[in-house]
Coordinates of N, CA and C in Angstrom, one line a residue:
M749 N -21.9 -4.4 -43.6 CA -21.0 -4.9 -44.7 C -19.6 -5.1 -44.1
A750 N -19.0 -6.2 -44.3 CA -17.7 -6.5 -43.8 C -16.6 -5.7 -44.6
L751 N -15.6 -5.3 -43.9 CA -14.5 -4.6 -44.5 C -13.7 -5.5 -45.4
K752 N -13.2 -5.0 -46.5 CA -12.3 -5.8 -47.4 C -10.9 -5.7 -46.8
H753 N -10.3 -6.8 -46.3 CA -9.0 -6.8 -45.9 C -8.1 -7.6 -46.9
A754 N -6.8 -7.3 -46.9 CA -5.9 -8.0 -47.7 C -5.7 -9.4 -47.2
C755 N -5.3 -10.3 -48.1 CA -5.1 -11.7 -47.7 C -3.6 -11.9 -47.6
H756 N -3.2 -13.1 -47.0 CA -1.8 -13.5 -47.0 C -1.2 -13.4 -48.4
D757 N 0.0 -13.0 -48.5 CA 0.8 -12.9 -49.8 C 0.2 -11.8 -50.7
E758 N -0.7 -11.0 -50.3 CA -1.2 -9.9 -51.1 C -0.5 -8.6 -50.8
V759 N -0.1 -7.9 -51.8 CA 0.7 -6.7 -51.7 C -0.2 -5.6 -51.1
I760 N 0.2 -4.9 -50.1 CA -0.6 -3.9 -49.4 C 0.1 -2.5 -49.7
D761 N -0.6 -1.6 -50.2 CA -0.1 -0.2 -50.4 C -0.8 0.7 -49.4
P762 N -0.1 1.1 -48.4 CA -0.8 2.0 -47.4 C -1.1 3.4 -47.9
Y763 N -0.5 3.7 -49.1 CA -0.8 5.0 -49.7 C -2.0 4.9 -50.7
A764 N -2.5 3.7 -51.0 CA -3.6 3.6 -51.9 C -4.8 4.4 -51.4
G765 N -5.4 5.2 -52.3 CA -6.5 6.0 -51.9 C -6.2 7.3 -51.3
I766 N -4.9 7.6 -51.1 CA -4.4 8.9 -50.5 C -3.9 9.7 -51.6
D767 N -4.3 11.0 -51.8 CA -3.9 11.8 -52.9 C -2.6 12.5 -52.5
E768 N -2.0 13.3 -53.4 CA -0.7 14.0 -53.1 C -0.8 15.0 -52.0
L769 N -1.9 15.4 -51.6 CA -2.1 16.3 -50.5 C -2.2 15.5 -49.1
G770 N -2.2 14.2 -49.2 CA -2.4 13.4 -48.0 C -3.8 13.2 -47.6
I771 N -4.7 13.6 -48.5 CA -6.2 13.5 -48.2 C -6.6 12.1 -48.5
G772 N -7.3 11.4 -47.5 CA -7.8 10.1 -47.7 C -8.5 9.7 -46.4
V773 N -8.8 8.4 -46.3 CA -9.6 8.0 -45.1 C -8.8 6.9 -44.4
S774 N -9.0 6.8 -43.1 CA -8.5 5.8 -42.3 C -9.1 4.4 -42.7
A775 N -8.3 3.4 -42.6 CA -8.8 2.0 -43.0 C -8.0 0.9 -42.4
S776 N -8.7 -0.2 -42.1 CA -8.1 -1.4 -41.7 C -7.6 -2.1 -42.9
L777 N -6.3 -2.4 -43.1 CA -5.8 -2.9 -44.3 C -5.6 -4.4 -44.2
L778 N -5.4 -5.0 -43.1 CA -5.2 -6.4 -42.9 C -5.6 -6.8 -41.5
R779 N -6.3 -8.0 -41.4 CA -6.6 -8.5 -40.1 C -6.5 -10.0 -40.2
T780 N -5.6 -10.6 -39.3 CA -5.5 -12.0 -39.2 C -5.7 -12.3 -37.7
P781 N -5.8 -13.6 -37.3 CA -5.9 -13.9 -35.9 C -4.7 -13.4 -35.1
H782 N -3.6 -13.1 -35.7 CA -2.4 -12.6 -35.0 C -2.0 -11.2 -35.1
L783 N -2.5 -10.5 -36.2 CA -2.0 -9.3 -36.6 C -3.0 -8.4 -37.3
Q784 N -2.9 -7.1 -37.0 CA -3.8 -6.1 -37.7 C -2.9 -4.9 -38.2
L785 N -3.1 -4.5 -39.4 CA -2.5 -3.3 -40.0 C -3.6 -2.3 -40.3
M786 N -3.4 -1.1 -39.8 CA -4.4 0.0 -40.0 C -3.7 1.2 -40.5
R787 N -4.3 1.9 -41.5 CA -3.9 3.2 -42.0 C -4.7 4.2 -41.2
L788 N -4.1 5.2 -40.6 CA -4.8 6.2 -39.9 C -4.4 7.6 -40.5
V789 N -5.5 8.3 -40.9 CA -5.3 9.7 -41.4 C -5.8 10.6 -40.4
L790 N -4.9 11.6 -40.0 CA -5.3 12.6 -39.0 C -5.0 14.0 -39.5
K791 N -5.9 14.9 -39.3 CA -5.7 16.3 -39.6 C -4.9 16.9 -38.5
A792 N -4.2 18.0 -38.8 CA -3.4 18.7 -37.8 C -4.3 19.1 -36.6
G793 N -3.8 18.8 -35.4 CA -4.5 19.1 -34.2 C -5.4 18.0 -33.7
A794 N -5.7 17.0 -34.5 CA -6.5 15.9 -34.1 C -5.8 15.1 -33.1
T795 N -6.6 14.5 -32.1 CA -6.1 13.8 -31.0 C -6.9 12.5 -30.9
L796 N -6.2 11.4 -30.6 CA -6.8 10.1 -30.2 C -6.5 10.1 -28.7
R797 N -7.6 10.3 -27.9 CA -7.5 10.3 -26.5 C -6.8 9.1 -25.9
E798 N -6.3 9.2 -24.7 CA -5.6 8.0 -24.1 C -6.5 6.8 -24.1
H799 N -5.9 5.7 -24.6 CA -6.5 4.4 -24.6 C -5.5 3.3 -24.5
R800 N -6.0 2.1 -24.4 CA -5.1 0.9 -24.3 C -5.5 -0.1 -25.4
V801 N -4.5 -0.8 -25.8 CA -4.7 -1.9 -26.8 C -4.0 -3.1 -26.1
P802 N -4.7 -4.3 -26.1 CA -4.2 -5.4 -25.4 C -2.8 -5.9 -25.9
G803 N -2.6 -5.8 -27.2 CA -1.4 -6.3 -27.8 C -0.4 -5.2 -28.1
E804 N 0.9 -5.6 -28.3 CA 1.9 -4.7 -28.6 C 1.5 -4.0 -30.0
I805 N 1.9 -2.7 -30.1 CA 1.7 -2.0 -31.3 C 2.9 -1.2 -31.8
T806 N 2.9 -1.0 -33.1 CA 3.9 0.0 -33.6 C 3.1 1.1 -34.2
V807 N 3.6 2.3 -34.1 CA 3.0 3.5 -34.8 C 4.1 4.0 -35.7
Q808 N 3.9 4.0 -37.0 CA 4.9 4.5 -37.9 C 4.3 5.7 -38.7
C809 N 5.0 6.7 -38.7 CA 4.6 8.0 -39.3 C 5.0 7.9 -40.8
L810 N 4.1 7.9 -41.7 CA 4.4 7.8 -43.1 C 4.5 9.2 -43.8
R811 N 3.7 10.1 -43.2 CA 3.7 11.5 -43.7 C 3.3 12.4 -42.5
G812 N 3.9 13.6 -42.5 CA 3.5 14.6 -41.4 C 4.3 14.4 -40.2
E813 N 3.8 14.9 -39.1 CA 4.4 14.8 -37.8 C 3.3 14.5 -36.7
V814 N 3.7 13.6 -35.8 CA 2.7 13.2 -34.8 C 3.5 13.0 -33.4
D815 N 2.8 13.3 -32.3 CA 3.3 13.0 -31.0 C 2.5 11.8 -30.4
V816 N 3.3 10.8 -29.9 CA 2.8 9.7 -29.2 C 3.2 9.8 -27.8
S817 N 2.2 9.8 -26.9 CA 2.5 10.0 -25.4 C 2.1 8.8 -24.6
T818 N 2.9 8.4 -23.7 CA 2.6 7.3 -22.7 C 2.8 7.9 -21.3
P819 N 2.5 7.2 -20.3 CA 2.8 7.8 -19.0 C 4.3 7.9 -18.7
E820 N 5.1 7.2 -19.4 CA 6.6 7.2 -19.3 C 7.2 8.3 -20.1
R821 N 6.7 8.6 -21.3 CA 7.4 9.6 -22.1 C 6.5 10.1 -23.3
E822 N 7.0 11.1 -23.9 CA 6.3 11.6 -25.1 C 7.4 11.6 -26.2
C823 N 7.0 11.0 -27.4 CA 8.0 11.1 -28.5 C 7.3 11.7 -29.7
S824 N 8.1 12.4 -30.5 CA 7.6 13.0 -31.7 C 8.1 12.2 -32.9
L825 N 7.3 11.9 -33.8 CA 7.6 11.2 -34.9 C 7.5 12.0 -36.2
E826 N 8.4 11.9 -37.1 CA 8.3 12.5 -38.4 C 8.3 11.3 -39.4
A827 N 8.0 11.7 -40.7 CA 7.9 10.7 -41.7 C 9.1 9.7 -41.7
G828 N 8.8 8.4 -41.7 CA 9.8 7.4 -41.7 C 10.2 6.8 -40.4
Q829 N 9.7 7.5 -39.3 CA 10.0 7.0 -38.0 C 8.9 6.2 -37.4
L830 N 9.2 5.3 -36.4 CA 8.2 4.6 -35.7 C 8.6 4.4 -34.3
V831 N 7.6 4.0 -33.5 CA 7.8 3.7 -32.1 C 6.9 2.5 -31.7
V832 N 7.4 1.7 -30.8 CA 6.7 0.5 -30.3 C 6.1 0.9 -28.9
V833 N 4.8 0.5 -28.7 CA 4.1 0.7 -27.5 C 3.8 -0.7 -26.9
P834 N 4.2 -1.0 -25.7 CA 3.9 -2.3 -25.1 C 2.4 -2.5 -25.0
G835 N 2.0 -3.8 -25.1 CA 0.6 -4.1 -24.9 C 0.1 -3.7 -23.6
G836 N -1.1 -3.1 -23.6 CA -1.8 -2.7 -22.3 C -1.3 -1.3 -21.8
E837 N -0.3 -0.7 -22.4 CA 0.2 0.6 -22.0 C -0.7 1.7 -22.5
P838 N -1.2 2.6 -21.6 CA -2.0 3.7 -22.1 C -1.2 4.6 -23.0
H839 N -1.8 5.1 -24.0 CA -1.1 6.0 -24.9 C -2.1 6.9 -25.6
A840 N -1.6 8.0 -26.1 CA -2.5 9.0 -26.9 C -1.7 9.4 -28.1
V841 N -2.3 9.9 -29.1 CA -1.7 10.3 -30.3 C -2.3 11.7 -30.7
T842 N -1.4 12.6 -31.0 CA -1.8 14.0 -31.4 C -1.0 14.3 -32.7
A843 N -1.8 14.7 -33.7 CA -1.2 15.1 -35.0 C -0.7 16.6 -34.9
R844 N 0.6 16.8 -35.1 CA 1.2 18.2 -35.2 C 0.9 18.8 -36.5
S845 N 0.8 18.0 -37.5 CA 0.4 18.4 -38.9 C -0.4 17.3 -39.5
D846 N -1.0 17.6 -40.7 CA -1.8 16.5 -41.3 C -0.8 15.3 -41.5
C847 N -1.3 14.1 -41.1 CA -0.4 13.0 -41.1 C -1.1 11.7 -41.5
L848 N -0.2 10.8 -41.9 CA -0.6 9.5 -42.4 C 0.2 8.5 -41.5
L849 N -0.5 7.6 -40.8 CA 0.2 6.7 -39.9 C -0.1 5.2 -40.3
L850 N 0.8 4.4 -40.1 CA 0.6 2.9 -40.3 C 0.7 2.3 -38.9
L851 N -0.4 1.7 -38.4 CA -0.4 1.1 -37.1 C -0.4 -0.4 -37.3
T852 N 0.4 -1.1 -36.5 CA 0.5 -2.5 -36.5 C 0.1 -3.0 -35.1
V853 N -0.8 -3.9 -35.0 CA -1.2 -4.4 -33.7 C -1.0 -6.0 -33.7
V854 N -0.3 -6.4 -32.7 CA -0.1 -7.9 -32.5 C -1.2 -8.3 -31.5
H855 N -2.0 -9.2 -31.9 CA -3.2 -9.6 -31.0 C -2.7 -10.5 -29.9
C856 N -3.1 -10.2 -28.7 CA -2.8 -11.0 -27.5 C -3.3 -12.4 -27.6
G857 N -2.5 -13.3 -27.1 CA -3.0 -14.7 -27.0 C -2.8 -15.4 -28.4
A858 N -2.2 -14.7 -29.4 CA -2.1 -15.2 -30.7 C -0.9 -16.1 -30.8

């Protein structure tokens, strides 16, 4: 079954389906030929092992605290902060507390 993604000009609420305790599920919110938005819910201590994404990405922390590490540096994000990771750069993500992230991926060749 295909995921339901938002359409152009449709309002997207990254908090929809997330309760006051931050409990919810990760989901792809929007996918176009050029762009993808994803909501990522991580429990404290959860790690996304080092990986690469072809396109540039932003990782925005909406709730909680998270560490984003690349070979060049490690940055800690709190609610409201974001970081840009260049396309193809290896990176890992570790939740320091229960967190809610908004990921934006710019698709290569778009």
